[in-house]
PDB file of C-alpha atoms in Angstrom:
ATOM      1  CA  MET X 606     -60.574  19.268  69.864  1.00 89.00           C
ATOM      2  CA  GLN X 607     -59.761  16.902  71.586  1.00 93.00           C
ATOM      3  CA  VAL X 608     -60.649  13.606  70.747  1.00 96.00           C
ATOM      4  CA  ILE X 609     -61.460   9.853  71.769  1.00 95.00           C
ATOM      5  CA  LEU X 610     -61.309   6.482  70.299  1.00 96.00           C
ATOM      6  CA  PHE X 611     -61.702   3.554  71.819  1.00 97.00           C
ATOM      7  CA  THR X 612     -62.152   0.193  70.560  1.00 96.00           C
ATOM      8  CA  GLN X 613     -60.429  -3.144  72.084  1.00 94.00           C
ATOM      9  CA  SER X 614     -60.483  -4.746  68.582  1.00 94.00           C
ATOM     10  CA  SER X 615     -56.180  -4.386  67.704  1.00 94.00           C
ATOM     11  CA  ALA X 616     -57.658  -4.505  63.565  1.00 94.00           C
ATOM     12  CA  LEU X 617     -59.972  -1.325  64.172  1.00 94.00           C
ATOM     13  CA  ASN X 618     -57.531  -0.203  66.832  1.00 94.00           C
ATOM     14  CA  ASN X 619     -54.686  -0.238  63.399  1.00 95.00           C
ATOM     15  CA  ILE X 620     -56.976   1.307  60.505  1.00 95.00           C
ATOM     16  CA  TRP X 621     -57.920   4.744  62.717  1.00 96.00           C
ATOM     17  CA  ARG X 622     -54.316   4.990  63.931  1.00 94.00           C
ATOM     18  CA  GLY X 623     -53.482   4.800  60.319  1.00 95.00           C
ATOM     19  CA  TYR X 624     -56.640   7.584  58.973  1.00 94.00           C
ATOM     20  CA  PHE X 625     -54.978   9.923  62.154  1.00 93.00           C
ATOM     21  CA  THR X 626     -50.911   8.998  62.926  1.00 87.00           C
ATOM     22  CA  ASP X 627     -49.893  12.336  62.467  1.00 85.00           C
ATOM     23  CA  ASN X 628     -53.112  13.833  63.778  1.00 89.00           C
ATOM     24  CA  ASN X 629     -52.017  14.791  67.770  1.00 88.00           C
ATOM     25  CA  ASN X 630     -55.459  15.501  69.286  1.00 92.00           C
ATOM     26  CA  ILE X 631     -56.837  12.567  68.744  1.00 95.00           C
ATOM     27  CA  LYS X 632     -55.967   9.572  70.863  1.00 94.00           C
ATOM     28  CA  PHE X 633     -56.176   6.178  70.628  1.00 95.00           C
ATOM     29  CA  ILE X 634     -57.415   3.611  73.797  1.00 94.00           C
ATOM     30  CA  HIS X 635     -58.288   0.391  74.115  1.00 91.00           C
ATOM     31  CA  ASN X 636     -58.303  -0.086  77.394  1.00 90.00           C
ATOM     32  CA  ARG X 637     -61.150   0.588  80.065  1.00 90.00           C
ATOM     33  CA  LYS X 638     -59.752   2.530  82.567  1.00 91.00           C
ATOM     34  CA  GLU X 639     -57.421   4.640  80.639  1.00 92.00           C
ATOM     35  CA  PHE X 640     -60.851   5.103  78.824  1.00 92.00           C
ATOM     36  CA  PHE X 641     -62.592   6.034  82.220  1.00 91.00           C
ATOM     37  CA  SER X 642     -59.807   8.517  82.580  1.00 89.00           C
ATOM     38  CA  HIS X 643     -60.773  10.854  79.314  1.00 88.00           C
ATOM     39  CA  LEU X 644     -63.699  11.051  78.945  1.00 92.00           C
ATOM     40  CA  ASP X 645     -63.622  15.185  79.375  1.00 90.00           C
ATOM     41  CA  ALA X 646     -62.377  15.106  75.620  1.00 93.00           C
ATOM     42  CA  ASP X 647     -64.170  17.319  73.133  1.00 95.00           C
ATOM     43  CA  ILE X 648     -65.614  13.884  71.629  1.00 97.00           C
ATOM     44  CA  VAL X 649     -65.382  10.274  72.242  1.00 97.00           C
ATOM     45  CA  GLY X 650     -65.771   7.886  69.462  1.00 97.00           C
ATOM     46  CA  ILE X 651     -66.628   4.152  71.582  1.00 97.00           C
ATOM     47  CA  ASP X 652     -66.761   0.577  69.951  1.00 96.00           C
ATOM     48  CA  ILE X 653     -69.998  -0.385  70.826  1.00 96.00           C
ATOM     49  CA  ASP X 654     -69.288  -3.614  70.764  1.00 94.00           C
ATOM     50  CA  ILE X 655     -67.130  -3.274  74.324  1.00 93.00           C
ATOM     51  CA  PHE X 656     -70.631  -2.208  75.975  1.00 92.00           C
ATOM     52  CA  LYS X 657     -72.486  -4.342  74.567  1.00 82.00           C
ATOM     53  CA  ASP X 658     -75.397  -4.822  77.288  1.00 85.00           C
ATOM     54  CA  ASN X 659     -74.911  -2.100  79.003  1.00 92.00           C
ATOM     55  CA  ILE X 660     -74.260   0.623  76.598  1.00 95.00           C
ATOM     56  CA  ASP X 661     -77.018   2.690  77.506  1.00 94.00           C
ATOM     57  CA  ASP X 662     -76.083   3.369  81.533  1.00 95.00           C
ATOM     58  CA  ILE X 663     -72.803   3.985  79.614  1.00 95.00           C
ATOM     59  CA  ILE X 664     -74.299   6.641  77.801  1.00 95.00           C
ATOM     60  CA  LYS X 665     -75.927   8.803  80.444  1.00 95.00           C
ATOM     61  CA  SER X 666     -72.878   8.663  82.935  1.00 94.00           C
ATOM     62  CA  ILE X 667     -71.230  10.636  80.869  1.00 95.00           C
ATOM     63  CA  ASN X 668     -73.880  12.837  79.970  1.00 94.00           C
ATOM     64  CA  ASP X 669     -74.075  13.519  84.190  1.00 94.00           C
ATOM     65  CA  LYS X 670     -70.775  13.332  84.737  1.00 94.00           C
ATOM     66  CA  TYR X 671     -69.658  15.381  81.368  1.00 95.00           C
ATOM     67  CA  PRO X 672     -72.363  17.038  80.003  1.00 94.00           C
ATOM     68  CA  ASN X 673     -69.397  18.701  77.327  1.00 94.00           C
ATOM     69  CA  THR X 674     -67.955  15.370  75.984  1.00 96.00           C
ATOM     70  CA  LYS X 675     -69.977  14.586  73.342  1.00 96.00           C
ATOM     71  CA  ILE X 676     -70.688  10.999  72.364  1.00 97.00           C
ATOM     72  CA  LEU X 677     -69.487   9.100  69.301  1.00 97.00           C
ATOM     73  CA  ILE X 678     -70.879   5.179  69.169  1.00 96.00           C
ATOM     74  CA  LEU X 679     -69.714   3.316  66.249  1.00 96.00           C
ATOM     75  CA  SER X 680     -70.586  -0.030  65.165  1.00 94.00           C
ATOM     76  CA  ASN X 681     -69.388  -2.760  62.869  1.00 91.00           C
ATOM     77  CA  ARG X 682     -73.114  -3.644  61.841  1.00 89.00           C
ATOM     78  CA  PRO X 683     -75.464  -0.415  62.837  1.00 88.00           C
ATOM     79  CA  LYS X 684     -78.698  -0.707  62.669  1.00 87.00           C
ATOM     80  CA  ILE X 685     -81.772   1.873  61.946  1.00 83.00           C
ATOM     81  CA  ASP X 686     -83.532   0.829  65.813  1.00 85.00           C
ATOM     82  CA  GLU X 687     -80.310   0.763  68.057  1.00 90.00           C
ATOM     83  CA  GLY X 688     -79.820   4.294  66.472  1.00 88.00           C
ATOM     84  CA  LYS X 689     -82.218   6.032  67.088  1.00 85.00           C
ATOM     85  CA  ARG X 690     -82.871   4.671  70.817  1.00 90.00           C
ATOM     86  CA  LEU X 691     -79.117   5.875  71.403  1.00 92.00           C
ATOM     87  CA  LEU X 692     -80.102   9.329  69.843  1.00 89.00           C
ATOM     88  CA  ALA X 693     -82.066   9.282  71.868  1.00 89.00           C
ATOM     89  CA  LEU X 694     -80.278   9.072  75.067  1.00 93.00           C
ATOM     90  CA  GLY X 695     -77.972  12.356  73.721  1.00 93.00           C
ATOM     91  CA  ILE X 696     -75.460  11.224  71.645  1.00 95.00           C
ATOM     92  CA  LYS X 697     -74.044  12.781  69.155  1.00 94.00           C
ATOM     93  CA  GLY X 698     -73.156  11.059  66.356  1.00 94.00           C
ATOM     94  CA  TYR X 699     -73.827   7.111  65.135  1.00 94.00           C
ATOM     95  CA  ALA X 700     -71.376   5.578  62.404  1.00 92.00           C
ATOM     96  CA  ASN X 701     -70.126   2.558  60.648  1.00 92.00           C
ATOM     97  CA  SER X 702     -66.821   1.842  62.899  1.00 94.00           C
ATOM     98  CA  HIS X 703     -64.652   0.503  59.259  1.00 93.00           C
ATOM     99  CA  MET X 704     -66.311   3.961  57.682  1.00 91.00           C
ATOM    100  CA  ARG X 705     -63.966   6.332  55.767  1.00 88.00           C
ATOM    101  CA  LYS X 706     -61.058   8.093  57.154  1.00 91.00           C
ATOM    102  CA  MET X 707     -63.466  12.222  55.187  1.00 87.00           C
ATOM    103  CA  HIS X 708     -66.374  10.161  56.841  1.00 88.00           C
ATOM    104  CA  PHE X 709     -64.579  10.397  60.298  1.00 93.00           C
ATOM    105  CA  GLU X 710     -63.271  14.135  60.025  1.00 91.00           C
ATOM    106  CA  ASP X 711     -66.679  15.136  59.162  1.00 87.00           C
ATOM    107  CA  ALA X 712     -68.191  12.902  61.826  1.00 92.00           C
ATOM    108  CA  PHE X 713     -65.864  14.877  64.324  1.00 94.00           C
ATOM    109  CA  GLU X 714     -66.526  18.886  62.432  1.00 89.00           C
ATOM    110  CA  THR X 715     -70.069  17.980  62.240  1.00 88.00           C
ATOM    111  CA  ILE X 716     -70.177  17.032  65.941  1.00 92.00           C
ATOM    112  CA  SER X 717     -67.936  19.359  67.121  1.00 91.00           C
ATOM    113  CA  ASN X 718     -69.831  22.546  65.862  1.00 85.00           C
ATOM    114  CA  GLY X 719     -73.156  20.458  68.062  1.00 85.00           C
ATOM    115  CA  ASN X 720     -75.004  18.974  65.194  1.00 84.00           C
ATOM    116  CA  ILE X 721     -75.340  15.338  64.895  1.00 85.00           C
ATOM    117  CA  TRP X 722     -73.981  12.919  62.624  1.00 87.00           C
ATOM    118  CA  LEU X 723     -75.000  10.259  61.017  1.00 84.00           C
ATOM    119  CA  TYR X 724     -74.011   7.553  57.908  1.00 77.00           C
ATOM    120  CA  PRO X 725     -75.774   8.513  55.151  1.00 71.00           C
ATOM    121  CA  GLU X 726     -77.667   5.209  54.870  1.00 71.00           C
ATOM    122  CA  PHE X 727     -79.297   5.816  58.278  1.00 75.00           C
ATOM    123  CA  ILE X 728     -80.535   9.825  57.157  1.00 72.00           C
ATOM    124  CA  GLN X 729     -82.729   8.264  54.239  1.00 65.00           C
ATOM    125  CA  ALA X 730     -83.702   5.277  56.573  1.00 68.00           C
ATOM    126  CA  MET X 731     -85.401   7.949  59.543  1.00 66.00           C
ATOM    127  CA  ILE X 732     -86.819  10.544  56.374  1.00 60.00           C
ATOM    128  CA  GLY X 733     -90.412   9.065  56.928  1.00 54.00           C
ATOM    129  CA  GLU X 734     -90.222   8.194  59.862  1.00 58.00           C
ATOM    130  CA  LEU X 735     -89.705  12.175  61.168  1.00 53.00           C
ATOM    131  CA  THR X 736     -91.864  14.474  61.905  1.00 42.00           C
ATOM    132  CA  GLY X 737     -91.581  17.996  59.872  1.00 45.00           C
ATOM    133  CA  SER X 738     -91.109  19.489  63.813  1.00 44.00           C
ATOM    134  CA  TYR X 739     -87.166  18.954  62.358  1.00 48.00           C
ATOM    135  CA  ILE X 740     -87.250  21.267  60.108  1.00 46.00           C
ATOM    136  CA  SER X 741     -88.290  24.577  61.062  1.00 45.00           C
ATOM    137  CA  SER X 742     -85.524  26.365  63.815  1.00 43.00           C
ATOM    138  CA  GLU X 743     -88.505  27.821  65.252  1.00 43.00           C
ATOM    139  CA  GLY X 744     -90.351  24.230  65.284  1.00 43.00           C
ATOM    140  CA  GLU X 745     -93.185  25.699  62.726  1.00 45.00           C
ATOM    141  CA  LYS X 746     -94.247  22.365  60.016  1.00 44.00           C
ATOM    142  CA  ALA X 747     -92.499  23.762  56.145  1.00 44.00           C
ATOM    143  CA  ASP X 748     -94.616  24.875  54.041  1.00 47.00           C
ATOM    144  CA  LYS X 749     -94.877  22.019  51.362  1.00 42.00           C
ATOM    145  CA  LYS X 750     -95.306  24.858  49.077  1.00 42.00           C
ATOM    146  CA  ALA X 751     -91.672  25.944  49.167  1.00 51.00           C
ATOM    147  CA  ASP X 752     -89.407  25.523  46.498  1.00 66.00           C
ATOM    148  CA  LEU X 753     -85.670  25.785  45.457  1.00 78.00           C
ATOM    149  CA  SER X 754     -85.857  28.364  43.476  1.00 84.00           C
ATOM    150  CA  GLU X 755     -84.092  31.396  46.396  1.00 86.00           C
ATOM    151  CA  LEU X 756     -80.833  29.350  46.056  1.00 91.00           C
ATOM    152  CA  SER X 757     -78.250  29.256  43.402  1.00 93.00           C
ATOM    153  CA  SER X 758     -77.686  27.008  40.594  1.00 92.00           C
ATOM    154  CA  ARG X 759     -73.839  26.083  42.982  1.00 94.00           C
ATOM    155  CA  GLU X 760     -76.662  25.884  45.627  1.00 93.00           C
ATOM    156  CA  ARG X 761     -79.112  23.299  44.591  1.00 92.00           C
ATOM    157  CA  GLU X 762     -76.400  21.711  42.893  1.00 93.00           C
ATOM    158  CA  ILE X 763     -75.242  20.674  46.334  1.00 93.00           C
ATOM    159  CA  ALA X 764     -78.743  20.421  47.819  1.00 91.00           C
ATOM    160  CA  ASN X 765     -79.254  17.691  45.829  1.00 89.00           C
ATOM    161  CA  LEU X 766     -76.545  15.874  46.289  1.00 90.00           C
ATOM    162  CA  ILE X 767     -77.293  16.809  50.219  1.00 86.00           C
ATOM    163  CA  TYR X 768     -80.408  14.782  49.452  1.00 84.00           C
ATOM    164  CA  GLN X 769     -78.569  11.749  47.870  1.00 82.00           C
ATOM    165  CA  GLY X 770     -76.845  11.319  50.940  1.00 78.00           C
ATOM    166  CA  LEU X 771     -73.316  12.572  50.045  1.00 82.00           C
ATOM    167  CA  THR X 772     -71.079  13.806  53.519  1.00 81.00           C
ATOM    168  CA  ASN X 773     -69.588  17.581  52.637  1.00 84.00           C
ATOM    169  CA  ASN X 774     -66.702  16.074  52.123  1.00 84.00           C
ATOM    170  CA  GLU X 775     -67.827  13.573  49.431  1.00 86.00           C
ATOM    171  CA  ILE X 776     -69.492  16.507  47.560  1.00 90.00           C
ATOM    172  CA  SER X 777     -65.991  18.240  47.502  1.00 91.00           C
ATOM    173  CA  GLU X 778     -64.454  15.757  45.969  1.00 90.00           C
ATOM    174  CA  LYS X 779     -67.744  14.805  43.328  1.00 91.00           C
ATOM    175  CA  THR X 780     -67.749  18.626  42.396  1.00 93.00           C
ATOM    176  CA  GLY X 781     -64.127  19.788  42.649  1.00 94.00           C
ATOM    177  CA  ILE X 782     -64.614  22.530  45.010  1.00 93.00           C
ATOM    178  CA  THR X 783     -62.743  22.987  48.478  1.00 93.00           C
ATOM    179  CA  LEU X 784     -64.570  21.565  51.519  1.00 89.00           C
ATOM    180  CA  ARG X 785     -64.780  25.114  53.131  1.00 89.00           C
ATOM    181  CA  THR X 786     -67.097  26.514  50.271  1.00 94.00           C
ATOM    182  CA  VAL X 787     -68.836  23.392  50.425  1.00 92.00           C
ATOM    183  CA  LYS X 788     -69.986  24.328  54.081  1.00 89.00           C
ATOM    184  CA  ALA X 789     -69.937  27.876  52.776  1.00 92.00           C
ATOM    185  CA  HIS X 790     -72.626  26.998  50.295  1.00 93.00           C
ATOM    186  CA  THR X 791     -74.279  24.664  53.356  1.00 91.00           C
ATOM    187  CA  THR X 792     -74.585  27.426  55.329  1.00 90.00           C
ATOM    188  CA  SER X 793     -76.106  29.312  52.985  1.00 92.00           C
ATOM    189  CA  ILE X 794     -78.598  26.547  52.030  1.00 92.00           C
ATOM    190  CA  TYR X 795     -79.999  26.180  55.704  1.00 90.00           C
ATOM    191  CA  SER X 796     -80.586  30.399  55.753  1.00 89.00           C
ATOM    192  CA  LYS X 797     -82.464  29.769  53.179  1.00 90.00           C
ATOM    193  CA  LEU X 798     -84.719  26.859  53.052  1.00 89.00           C
ATOM    194  CA  ASN X 799     -84.851  27.846  57.196  1.00 87.00           C
ATOM    195  CA  VAL X 800     -83.834  24.417  58.234  1.00 85.00           C
ATOM    196  CA  LYS X 801     -81.450  23.615  61.222  1.00 79.00           C
ATOM    197  CA  ASP X 802     -79.237  20.382  59.463  1.00 79.00           C
ATOM    198  CA  ARG X 803     -78.874  18.036  57.005  1.00 78.00           C
ATOM    199  CA  ILE X 804     -81.788  16.010  58.046  1.00 76.00           C
ATOM    200  CA  GLY X 805     -84.373  18.743  57.990  1.00 80.00           C
ATOM    201  CA  LEU X 806     -83.378  19.566  54.425  1.00 85.00           C
ATOM    202  CA  VAL X 807     -83.633  16.291  53.357  1.00 81.00           C
ATOM    203  CA  LEU X 808     -87.259  15.772  54.551  1.00 79.00           C
ATOM    204  CA  LEU X 809     -87.924  19.312  53.053  1.00 83.00           C
ATOM    205  CA  MET X 810     -86.840  17.748  49.136  1.00 82.00           C
ATOM    206  CA  LYS X 811     -88.756  14.858  50.143  1.00 76.00           C
ATOM    207  CA  GLN X 812     -91.952  16.808  50.821  1.00 73.00           C
ATOM    208  CA  LEU X 813     -91.466  18.990  47.818  1.00 71.00           C
ATOM    209  CA  ASP X 814     -90.708  15.645  45.688  1.00 66.00           C
ATOM    210  CA  ALA X 815     -94.748  14.395  47.547  1.00 53.00           C
TER     211      ALA X 815
END
């Protein structure tokens, strides 16, 4: 997995380099010419401040010319409305540019696996706005009578932590189980409850709380 992180902020560049000094799969870019010559990477992380006035056009251009490249937009001040607009344009991730290393790692893996990664507060803010069509892999609305009885006690614990907005890395730290085991549990949870991802799970659990 080849990742490009692009910012013209020295402060951000230093933070990101500090996170991934020894990771040869992550390249740090700080000028536009070099950025536009590396758009065939698996994931391109873009500091939105660089393209304040034309980020929409940049996203559309990358999607058109490099359909296999997945875009992660990073913002110093992420906003719900902005995130929703950019998601509609086809980005695969929207996050705070100053988030912790574990969140970056979680974002890279989630996006690489073909899923969308959003920072926890964004997911919580969107819960009330998303429709039931997001829940079922067949596009059918989940039955409100569904419950968590099919889950093991550990799976219910992890499902509740996901509902609270914790990432896989944070769940691993909190529960003391390995990240690999957390991922195995989440896959099982999604399968048993017939949801696609953590947003679908959060929506379903919100329905159950209603």
